[in-house]
mmCIF file of C-alpha atoms in Angstrom:
data_model
loop_
_atom_site.group_PDB
_atom_site.id
_atom_site.type_symbol
_atom_site.label_atom_id
_atom_site.label_comp_id
_atom_site.label_asym_id
_atom_site.label_seq_id
_atom_site.Cartn_x
_atom_site.Cartn_y
_atom_site.Cartn_z
ATOM 1 C CA MET A 92 -0.172 -0.207 0.017
ATOM 2 C CA LYS A 93 1.750 2.510 -0.850
ATOM 3 C CA PRO A 94 1.387 6.278 -0.051
ATOM 4 C CA ILE A 95 0.748 8.930 -2.561
ATOM 5 C CA LEU A 96 2.319 12.464 -0.781
ATOM 6 C CA LEU A 97 0.522 15.652 -1.807
ATOM 7 C CA GLN A 98 2.650 18.427 -1.190
ATOM 8 C CA GLY A 99 0.496 21.705 -1.323
ATOM 9 C CA HIS A 100 0.393 23.114 1.484
ATOM 10 C CA GLU A 101 2.612 25.083 4.381
ATOM 11 C CA ARG A 102 0.741 24.167 7.742
ATOM 12 C CA SER A 103 -1.346 22.187 8.662
ATOM 13 C CA ILE A 104 -4.224 20.476 7.143
ATOM 14 C CA THR A 105 -7.290 21.325 8.744
ATOM 15 C CA GLN A 106 -9.820 19.592 6.758
ATOM 16 C CA ILE A 107 -10.149 17.375 3.326
ATOM 17 C CA LYS A 108 -13.372 16.028 2.019
ATOM 18 C CA TYR A 109 -13.920 14.464 -1.806
ATOM 19 C CA ASN A 110 -16.679 15.087 -3.511
ATOM 20 C CA ARG A 111 -19.004 13.012 -4.604
ATOM 21 C CA GLU A 112 -17.521 11.091 -7.906
ATOM 22 C CA GLY A 113 -14.468 10.940 -5.230
ATOM 23 C CA ASP A 114 -12.538 11.715 -8.569
ATOM 24 C CA LEU A 115 -11.350 15.301 -7.086
ATOM 25 C CA LEU A 116 -10.107 15.970 -3.273
ATOM 26 C CA PHE A 117 -10.342 19.016 -1.791
ATOM 27 C CA SER A 118 -7.718 19.736 1.366
ATOM 28 C CA VAL A 119 -7.174 23.246 3.336
ATOM 29 C CA ALA A 120 -5.350 23.931 5.921
ATOM 30 C CA LYS A 121 -3.719 27.135 7.947
ATOM 31 C CA ASP A 122 -1.803 28.906 5.323
ATOM 32 C CA THR A 123 -4.902 30.207 4.035
ATOM 33 C CA VAL A 124 -4.460 27.917 0.669
ATOM 34 C CA ALA A 125 -8.032 26.235 -0.387
ATOM 35 C CA ASN A 126 -6.444 23.419 -2.821
ATOM 36 C CA VAL A 127 -8.115 20.272 -4.522
ATOM 37 C CA TRP A 128 -5.973 16.789 -6.220
ATOM 38 C CA TYR A 129 -7.179 14.587 -8.833
ATOM 39 C CA SER A 130 -7.801 11.760 -6.375
ATOM 40 C CA VAL A 131 -6.404 8.366 -8.389
ATOM 41 C CA ASN A 132 -2.202 10.132 -9.183
ATOM 42 C CA GLY A 133 -2.352 12.636 -6.773
ATOM 43 C CA GLU A 134 -2.121 15.649 -9.213
ATOM 44 C CA ARG A 135 -2.861 19.238 -8.154
ATOM 45 C CA LEU A 136 -5.807 20.706 -10.166
ATOM 46 C CA GLY A 137 -5.574 23.715 -8.796
ATOM 47 C CA THR A 138 -6.018 26.741 -5.719
ATOM 48 C CA TYR A 139 -8.816 28.559 -4.489
ATOM 49 C CA ASN A 140 -6.749 31.861 -3.604
ATOM 50 C CA GLY A 141 -8.499 34.436 -1.012
ATOM 51 C CA HIS A 142 -8.645 33.649 1.982
ATOM 52 C CA THR A 143 -6.818 35.517 5.066
ATOM 53 C CA GLY A 144 -6.193 33.363 7.692
ATOM 54 C CA ALA A 145 -6.264 30.091 8.025
ATOM 55 C CA VAL A 146 -9.072 27.760 6.474
ATOM 56 C CA TRP A 147 -10.753 25.365 8.801
ATOM 57 C CA CYS A 148 -13.735 23.798 6.550
ATOM 58 C CA VAL A 149 -13.905 23.256 3.148
ATOM 59 C CA ASP A 150 -16.810 21.305 1.464
ATOM 60 C CA CYS A 151 -17.882 20.500 -2.319
ATOM 61 C CA ASP A 152 -22.264 20.422 -3.448
ATOM 62 C CA TRP A 153 -23.918 17.241 -5.081
ATOM 63 C CA ASP A 154 -22.851 17.724 -8.809
ATOM 64 C CA THR A 155 -19.522 19.426 -7.447
ATOM 65 C CA LYS A 156 -19.836 22.936 -9.310
ATOM 66 C CA ASN A 157 -19.495 24.951 -5.968
ATOM 67 C CA VAL A 158 -16.835 24.853 -2.468
ATOM 68 C CA LEU A 159 -17.539 26.233 0.095
ATOM 69 C CA THR A 160 -14.591 27.012 2.257
ATOM 70 C CA GLY A 161 -14.703 28.572 6.839
ATOM 71 C CA SER A 162 -11.629 30.747 7.185
ATOM 72 C CA ALA A 163 -10.207 32.453 10.518
ATOM 73 C CA ASP A 164 -10.693 35.252 8.693
ATOM 74 C CA ASN A 165 -13.853 36.106 9.912
ATOM 75 C CA SER A 166 -14.876 34.900 6.367
ATOM 76 C CA CYS A 167 -17.072 31.996 4.341
ATOM 77 C CA ARG A 168 -16.954 31.984 0.784
ATOM 78 C CA LEU A 169 -18.255 30.450 -2.303
ATOM 79 C CA TRP A 170 -16.211 29.486 -4.857
ATOM 80 C CA ASP A 171 -16.662 27.583 -8.514
ATOM 81 C CA CYS A 172 -15.074 24.422 -8.586
ATOM 82 C CA GLU A 173 -13.971 24.252 -12.002
ATOM 83 C CA THR A 174 -12.826 28.236 -12.599
ATOM 84 C CA GLY A 175 -11.394 28.961 -9.170
ATOM 85 C CA LYS A 176 -13.576 32.039 -8.980
ATOM 86 C CA GLN A 177 -15.090 33.228 -5.788
ATOM 87 C CA LEU A 178 -18.644 33.677 -6.023
ATOM 88 C CA ALA A 179 -19.605 35.083 -2.877
ATOM 89 C CA LEU A 180 -18.064 36.104 0.464
ATOM 90 C CA LEU A 181 -20.086 35.992 3.657
ATOM 91 C CA GLU A 182 -18.690 38.294 6.812
ATOM 92 C CA THR A 183 -18.423 36.897 10.438
ATOM 93 C CA ASN A 184 -17.235 38.743 12.848
ATOM 94 C CA SER A 185 -15.487 35.574 14.364
ATOM 95 C CA ALA A 186 -13.881 32.222 12.431
ATOM 96 C CA VAL A 187 -15.951 30.143 10.493
ATOM 97 C CA ARG A 188 -15.257 26.466 11.844
ATOM 98 C CA THR A 189 -17.229 24.469 10.192
ATOM 99 C CA CYS A 190 -19.447 24.311 6.554
ATOM 100 C CA GLY A 191 -21.599 22.345 4.658
ATOM 101 C CA PHE A 192 -23.821 21.899 1.514
ATOM 102 C CA ASP A 193 -27.372 19.786 1.706
ATOM 103 C CA PHE A 194 -27.796 17.521 -0.647
ATOM 104 C CA SER A 195 -29.835 19.872 -3.244
ATOM 105 C CA GLY A 196 -26.607 22.396 -3.252
ATOM 106 C CA ASN A 197 -29.596 25.257 -2.188
ATOM 107 C CA ILE A 198 -28.684 25.817 0.901
ATOM 108 C CA ILE A 199 -26.018 26.058 2.960
ATOM 109 C CA MET A 200 -25.110 26.263 6.596
ATOM 110 C CA PHE A 201 -21.706 27.135 8.438
ATOM 111 C CA SER A 202 -20.979 27.732 12.533
ATOM 112 C CA THR A 203 -19.197 30.764 13.710
ATOM 113 C CA ASP A 204 -16.278 30.597 16.813
ATOM 114 C CA LYS A 205 -17.402 32.167 20.099
ATOM 115 C CA GLN A 206 -14.255 34.595 20.405
ATOM 116 C CA MET A 207 -13.751 38.312 21.231
ATOM 117 C CA GLY A 208 -17.243 38.268 23.318
ATOM 118 C CA TYR A 209 -19.026 37.371 20.213
ATOM 119 C CA GLN A 210 -20.989 34.251 20.400
ATOM 120 C CA CYS A 211 -21.090 30.876 18.128
ATOM 121 C CA PHE A 212 -24.167 31.135 15.877
ATOM 122 C CA LEU A 213 -24.945 28.662 13.520
ATOM 123 C CA ASN A 214 -26.190 30.351 10.160
ATOM 124 C CA PHE A 215 -28.133 29.005 7.099
ATOM 125 C CA PHE A 216 -28.069 30.590 3.908
ATOM 126 C CA ASP A 217 -30.447 29.903 0.575
ATOM 127 C CA LEU A 218 -28.140 29.415 -2.448
ATOM 128 C CA ARG A 219 -31.121 30.650 -4.559
ATOM 129 C CA ASP A 220 -32.014 33.829 -2.886
ATOM 130 C CA PRO A 221 -28.904 36.117 -4.584
ATOM 131 C CA GLN A 222 -30.118 39.157 -1.779
ATOM 132 C CA GLN A 223 -29.387 37.350 1.700
ATOM 133 C CA ILE A 224 -25.850 37.130 -0.181
ATOM 134 C CA GLU A 225 -25.787 40.520 -1.610
ATOM 135 C CA ASP A 226 -27.424 41.713 2.282
ATOM 136 C CA ASN A 227 -24.783 38.690 4.131
ATOM 137 C CA GLN A 228 -28.249 38.152 5.458
ATOM 138 C CA PRO A 229 -28.817 34.326 6.546
ATOM 139 C CA TYR A 230 -32.651 33.683 6.261
ATOM 140 C CA GLN A 231 -31.679 32.129 9.902
ATOM 141 C CA SER A 232 -29.311 32.195 12.464
ATOM 142 C CA LEU A 233 -28.948 30.211 15.855
ATOM 143 C CA PRO A 234 -27.465 31.708 18.841
ATOM 144 C CA CYS A 235 -25.985 28.752 21.000
ATOM 145 C CA SER A 236 -24.172 30.492 23.469
ATOM 146 C CA GLU A 237 -23.356 27.560 26.056
ATOM 147 C CA HIS A 238 -21.111 25.949 24.458
ATOM 148 C CA LYS A 239 -19.504 26.777 20.736
ATOM 149 C CA ILE A 240 -20.262 24.472 17.421
ATOM 150 C CA THR A 241 -16.672 22.727 16.763
ATOM 151 C CA SER A 242 -17.957 19.966 13.947
ATOM 152 C CA ALA A 243 -21.423 20.213 12.486
ATOM 153 C CA VAL A 244 -22.794 17.615 8.985
ATOM 154 C CA TRP A 245 -26.334 18.090 7.344
ATOM 155 C CA GLY A 246 -28.945 15.082 8.608
ATOM 156 C CA PRO A 247 -30.366 13.087 5.231
ATOM 157 C CA LEU A 248 -32.796 14.927 3.343
ATOM 158 C CA GLY A 249 -31.248 18.406 4.404
ATOM 159 C CA ASP A 250 -33.465 18.457 7.204
ATOM 160 C CA PHE A 251 -31.952 19.250 9.889
ATOM 161 C CA VAL A 252 -28.309 20.001 11.388
ATOM 162 C CA ILE A 253 -26.027 17.333 12.836
ATOM 163 C CA ALA A 254 -23.932 19.623 15.452
ATOM 164 C CA GLY A 255 -20.505 18.141 17.889
ATOM 165 C CA HIS A 256 -19.916 20.775 20.619
ATOM 166 C CA GLU A 257 -16.665 21.576 22.844
ATOM 167 C CA ASN A 258 -18.560 19.878 25.638
ATOM 168 C CA GLY A 259 -19.218 16.760 23.846
ATOM 169 C CA GLU A 260 -22.169 17.086 23.311
ATOM 170 C CA ILE A 261 -24.922 16.500 19.802
ATOM 171 C CA ASN A 262 -27.343 18.586 18.775
ATOM 172 C CA GLN A 263 -29.930 18.386 15.998
ATOM 173 C CA PHE A 264 -30.945 21.619 14.841
ATOM 174 C CA SER A 265 -34.313 22.539 12.681
ATOM 175 C CA ALA A 266 -32.702 23.687 9.321
ATOM 176 C CA LYS A 267 -36.803 25.286 8.608
ATOM 177 C CA SER A 268 -37.610 26.524 12.238
ATOM 178 C CA GLY A 269 -34.291 26.078 13.795
ATOM 179 C CA GLU A 270 -35.247 24.506 17.204
ATOM 180 C CA ILE A 271 -33.835 21.876 19.173
ATOM 181 C CA LEU A 272 -34.478 18.687 17.547
ATOM 182 C CA LYS A 273 -32.914 15.865 19.622
ATOM 183 C CA LYS A 274 -29.900 16.291 22.123
ATOM 184 C CA VAL A 275 -26.965 13.815 23.279
ATOM 185 C CA LYS A 276 -24.448 13.703 25.609
ATOM 186 C CA GLU A 277 -22.894 10.172 25.080
ATOM 187 C CA HIS A 278 -18.456 12.308 25.257
ATOM 188 C CA SER A 279 -16.784 13.760 27.832
ATOM 189 C CA ARG A 280 -15.268 15.490 25.766
ATOM 190 C CA GLN A 281 -15.366 18.115 23.086
ATOM 191 C CA ILE A 282 -16.354 16.665 19.370
ATOM 192 C CA ASN A 283 -13.066 17.766 16.858
ATOM 193 C CA ASP A 284 -15.108 15.608 14.325
ATOM 194 C CA ILE A 285 -18.667 14.388 12.748
ATOM 195 C CA GLN A 286 -18.722 11.804 9.157
ATOM 196 C CA THR A 287 -21.995 10.667 8.019
ATOM 197 C CA SER A 288 -21.974 7.079 6.509
ATOM 198 C CA VAL A 289 -23.130 7.153 2.400
ATOM 199 C CA ASP A 290 -26.628 7.039 2.908
ATOM 200 C CA LEU A 291 -26.448 8.921 5.678
ATOM 201 C CA THR A 292 -28.340 7.140 8.170
ATOM 202 C CA MET A 293 -25.324 7.320 10.466
ATOM 203 C CA PHE A 294 -22.976 9.236 11.804
ATOM 204 C CA ILE A 295 -19.440 8.848 13.545
ATOM 205 C CA THR A 296 -17.644 11.240 16.016
ATOM 206 C CA ALA A 297 -14.444 11.448 17.131
ATOM 207 C CA SER A 298 -13.367 12.800 20.151
ATOM 208 C CA LYS A 299 -11.109 14.196 22.702
ATOM 209 C CA ASP A 300 -12.221 12.089 25.522
ATOM 210 C CA ASN A 301 -9.942 9.137 23.450
ATOM 211 C CA THR A 302 -13.417 7.699 21.465
ATOM 212 C CA ALA A 303 -14.978 7.096 18.299
ATOM 213 C CA LYS A 304 -18.777 6.633 18.457
ATOM 214 C CA LEU A 305 -20.757 5.551 15.868
ATOM 215 C CA PHE A 306 -24.429 7.443 15.952
ATOM 216 C CA ASP A 307 -27.755 6.536 13.862
ATOM 217 C CA SER A 308 -28.842 9.686 12.182
ATOM 218 C CA ASN A 309 -32.865 10.874 12.370
ATOM 219 C CA SER A 310 -32.282 9.100 16.256
ATOM 220 C CA LEU A 311 -29.164 10.377 17.803
ATOM 221 C CA ASP A 312 -28.786 6.339 18.981
ATOM 222 C CA HIS A 313 -25.789 5.453 20.217
ATOM 223 C CA ILE A 314 -24.591 2.241 18.434
ATOM 224 C CA LYS A 315 -20.887 1.518 18.657
ATOM 225 C CA SER A 316 -18.033 2.984 20.521
ATOM 226 C CA PHE A 317 -13.525 2.773 19.244
ATOM 227 C CA LYS A 318 -11.592 3.692 22.570
ATOM 228 C CA THR A 319 -8.000 4.394 21.541
ATOM 229 C CA GLU A 320 -5.213 5.440 24.123
ATOM 230 C CA ARG A 321 -5.102 9.427 22.876
ATOM 231 C CA PRO A 322 -7.507 12.001 21.658
ATOM 232 C CA VAL A 323 -8.952 10.967 18.398
ATOM 233 C CA ASN A 324 -9.442 13.998 15.675
ATOM 234 C CA SER A 325 -10.902 12.733 13.201
ATOM 235 C CA ALA A 326 -13.303 9.165 12.014
ATOM 236 C CA ALA A 327 -14.667 8.035 8.943
ATOM 237 C CA ILE A 328 -16.983 5.558 7.557
ATOM 238 C CA SER A 329 -15.863 2.580 4.935
ATOM 239 C CA PRO A 330 -18.991 3.116 2.388
ATOM 240 C CA ILE A 331 -18.328 -0.815 1.225
ATOM 241 C CA MET A 332 -17.194 -2.635 4.097
ATOM 242 C CA ASP A 333 -18.158 -2.093 7.979
ATOM 243 C CA HIS A 334 -14.939 -0.443 9.004
ATOM 244 C CA VAL A 335 -13.895 2.846 10.407
ATOM 245 C CA VAL A 336 -10.826 4.913 10.193
ATOM 246 C CA MET A 337 -9.712 6.735 13.061
ATOM 247 C CA GLY A 338 -7.058 9.458 12.602
ATOM 248 C CA GLY A 339 -5.174 10.736 15.844
ATOM 249 C CA GLY A 340 -2.837 11.961 18.007
ATOM 250 C CA GLN A 341 -1.662 13.924 21.048
ATOM 251 C CA GLU A 342 -2.228 17.682 20.864
ATOM 252 C CA ALA A 343 -0.275 19.670 18.082
ATOM 253 C CA MET A 344 1.138 21.355 21.159
ATOM 254 C CA GLU A 345 2.409 18.046 23.039
ATOM 255 C CA VAL A 346 4.067 16.812 20.628
ATOM 256 C CA THR A 347 7.916 17.443 21.060
ATOM 257 C CA THR A 348 7.707 15.461 24.061
ATOM 258 C CA THR A 349 7.492 12.153 21.785
ATOM 259 C CA SER A 350 9.470 10.375 18.693
ATOM 260 C CA THR A 351 7.172 9.369 15.769
ATOM 261 C CA ARG A 352 7.636 6.057 17.150
ATOM 262 C CA ILE A 353 6.327 6.067 19.988
ATOM 263 C CA GLY A 354 3.601 9.168 19.463
ATOM 264 C CA LYS A 355 1.520 6.718 17.705
ATOM 265 C CA PHE A 356 0.349 8.962 14.296
ATOM 266 C CA GLU A 357 -1.186 5.560 12.048
ATOM 267 C CA ALA A 358 -4.613 5.392 10.955
ATOM 268 C CA ARG A 359 -5.790 3.063 13.047
ATOM 269 C CA PHE A 360 -8.428 0.935 11.599
ATOM 270 C CA PHE A 361 -11.750 -1.154 13.055
ATOM 271 C CA HIS A 362 -14.190 -2.837 12.717
ATOM 272 C CA ALA A 363 -17.766 -1.635 12.763
ATOM 273 C CA ALA A 364 -19.704 -4.306 14.284
ATOM 274 C CA TYR A 365 -16.662 -5.787 16.143
ATOM 275 C CA GLU A 366 -15.594 -2.544 17.346
ATOM 276 C CA GLU A 367 -12.096 -4.466 17.023
ATOM 277 C CA GLU A 368 -8.948 -2.812 16.021
ATOM 278 C CA PHE A 369 -7.059 -4.902 13.197
ATOM 279 C CA GLY A 370 -4.875 -2.380 11.372
ATOM 280 C CA ARG A 371 -2.581 0.693 11.087
ATOM 281 C CA VAL A 372 -0.995 2.211 8.435
ATOM 282 C CA LYS A 373 1.883 4.310 9.575
ATOM 283 C CA GLY A 374 3.074 7.245 7.489
ATOM 284 C CA HIS A 375 2.494 11.103 8.879
ATOM 285 C CA PHE A 376 5.613 12.766 11.201
ATOM 286 C CA GLY A 377 2.901 13.946 13.679
ATOM 287 C CA PRO A 378 -1.008 14.298 14.906
ATOM 288 C CA ILE A 379 -3.372 12.461 11.934
ATOM 289 C CA ASN A 380 -5.963 15.902 11.785
ATOM 290 C CA CYS A 381 -8.402 14.191 8.966
ATOM 291 C CA VAL A 382 -9.300 11.158 7.454
ATOM 292 C CA ALA A 383 -11.862 10.618 4.417
ATOM 293 C CA PHE A 384 -12.735 7.461 2.650
ATOM 294 C CA HIS A 385 -13.074 8.072 -0.810
ATOM 295 C CA PRO A 386 -16.797 6.913 -2.114
ATOM 296 C CA ASP A 387 -16.057 3.639 -3.766
ATOM 297 C CA GLY A 388 -14.659 2.134 -0.492
ATOM 298 C CA LYS A 389 -11.107 1.179 -2.196
ATOM 299 C CA SER A 390 -9.178 4.345 -0.890
ATOM 300 C CA TYR A 391 -8.902 6.614 1.929
ATOM 301 C CA SER A 392 -7.003 9.626 3.002
ATOM 302 C CA SER A 393 -5.617 10.976 5.454
ATOM 303 C CA GLY A 394 -4.478 14.835 6.688
ATOM 304 C CA GLY A 395 -2.184 15.326 8.935
ATOM 305 C CA GLU A 396 0.370 18.640 11.216
ATOM 306 C CA ASP A 397 2.755 17.854 9.365
ATOM 307 C CA GLY A 398 1.415 19.286 6.276
ATOM 308 C CA TYR A 399 0.871 16.325 3.462
ATOM 309 C CA VAL A 400 -2.526 14.671 2.372
ATOM 310 C CA ARG A 401 -1.317 10.958 1.914
ATOM 311 C CA ILE A 402 -4.014 9.057 -0.064
ATOM 312 C CA HIS A 403 -3.788 5.170 0.589
ATOM 313 C CA TYR A 404 -5.132 2.911 -1.869
ATOM 314 C CA PHE A 405 -5.570 -0.904 -0.975
ATOM 315 C CA ASP A 406 -3.934 -3.447 -1.402
ATOM 316 C CA PRO A 407 -6.306 -6.723 -2.405
ATOM 317 C CA GLN A 408 -6.112 -8.627 0.738
ATOM 318 C CA TYR A 409 -7.841 -5.891 2.222
ATOM 319 C CA PHE A 410 -11.169 -6.484 -0.033
ATOM 320 C CA ASP A 411 -10.512 -10.442 1.431
ATOM 321 C CA PHE A 412 -9.718 -9.880 4.735
ATOM 322 C CA GLU A 413 -12.582 -11.447 7.342
ATOM 323 C CA LEU A 414 -11.796 -10.722 11.320
ATOM 324 C CA GLU A 415 -12.518 -14.197 13.128
ATOM 325 C CA ALA A 416 -15.343 -13.301 15.508
#
């Protein structure tokens, strides 16, 4: 399993995302650049230039027409995927931490950080209404006064957003009424990442409390837990196998105290049903900040604190592998 190494960032990777077909991989980092790559050979297609601060999040709509990025320069930007042209600039009072298109590609949501005296907001814009963009007026802005949102994804059918908070809480916010539909607290510390399964029926959370957990999207029922010895920064669900991949490592500020060998910067594979770990992949020289499965399940990518994105194509043995129960 020889990885393809993508070198397009000068600082640590914050998020990576495949488009729906999986031919493109988007990566954003703390160096203000958003890159797009061909996932098959790791060739860089281009960059989306304009942000002036760390870019925290990226998303792409279902037909790969538009790209959305959120940054610490207090803006969320909409780009034309093909040309790299900036289509919209939505300015905020604080850093944009999460962003996402709903399934139709018409509604976007993004959340802002609680900082500099401003509280955390979850904002919804309808891209079909140019007036909202022009006036920078979301059709809905929900304050989260207690604990800021650290990760968020759209639920099935674009009815609600599933948000993870810094205290380990998970909320469902209705995209129509703005009310909190459901609320659970299964994690004891901050939720670093939420990713959905391919059909959006389940989602996996990665938390600072050293676990990743699988939930039902609609009921928020807790299904499975995957435990490790260190904070989990990201977790993803395989679209074809009962597998989840997790990436983690210590906090960036504690990294210098360990060697790569014991710093445990591997990507770890768990069986989704048995909650058993069955494999690890080494490679990064620092914590893994984000992982993502290719939509066809034949490869996965990871982005690290070392500024590299690595695309791994699975060996044939991976697909024949059966875990002995």
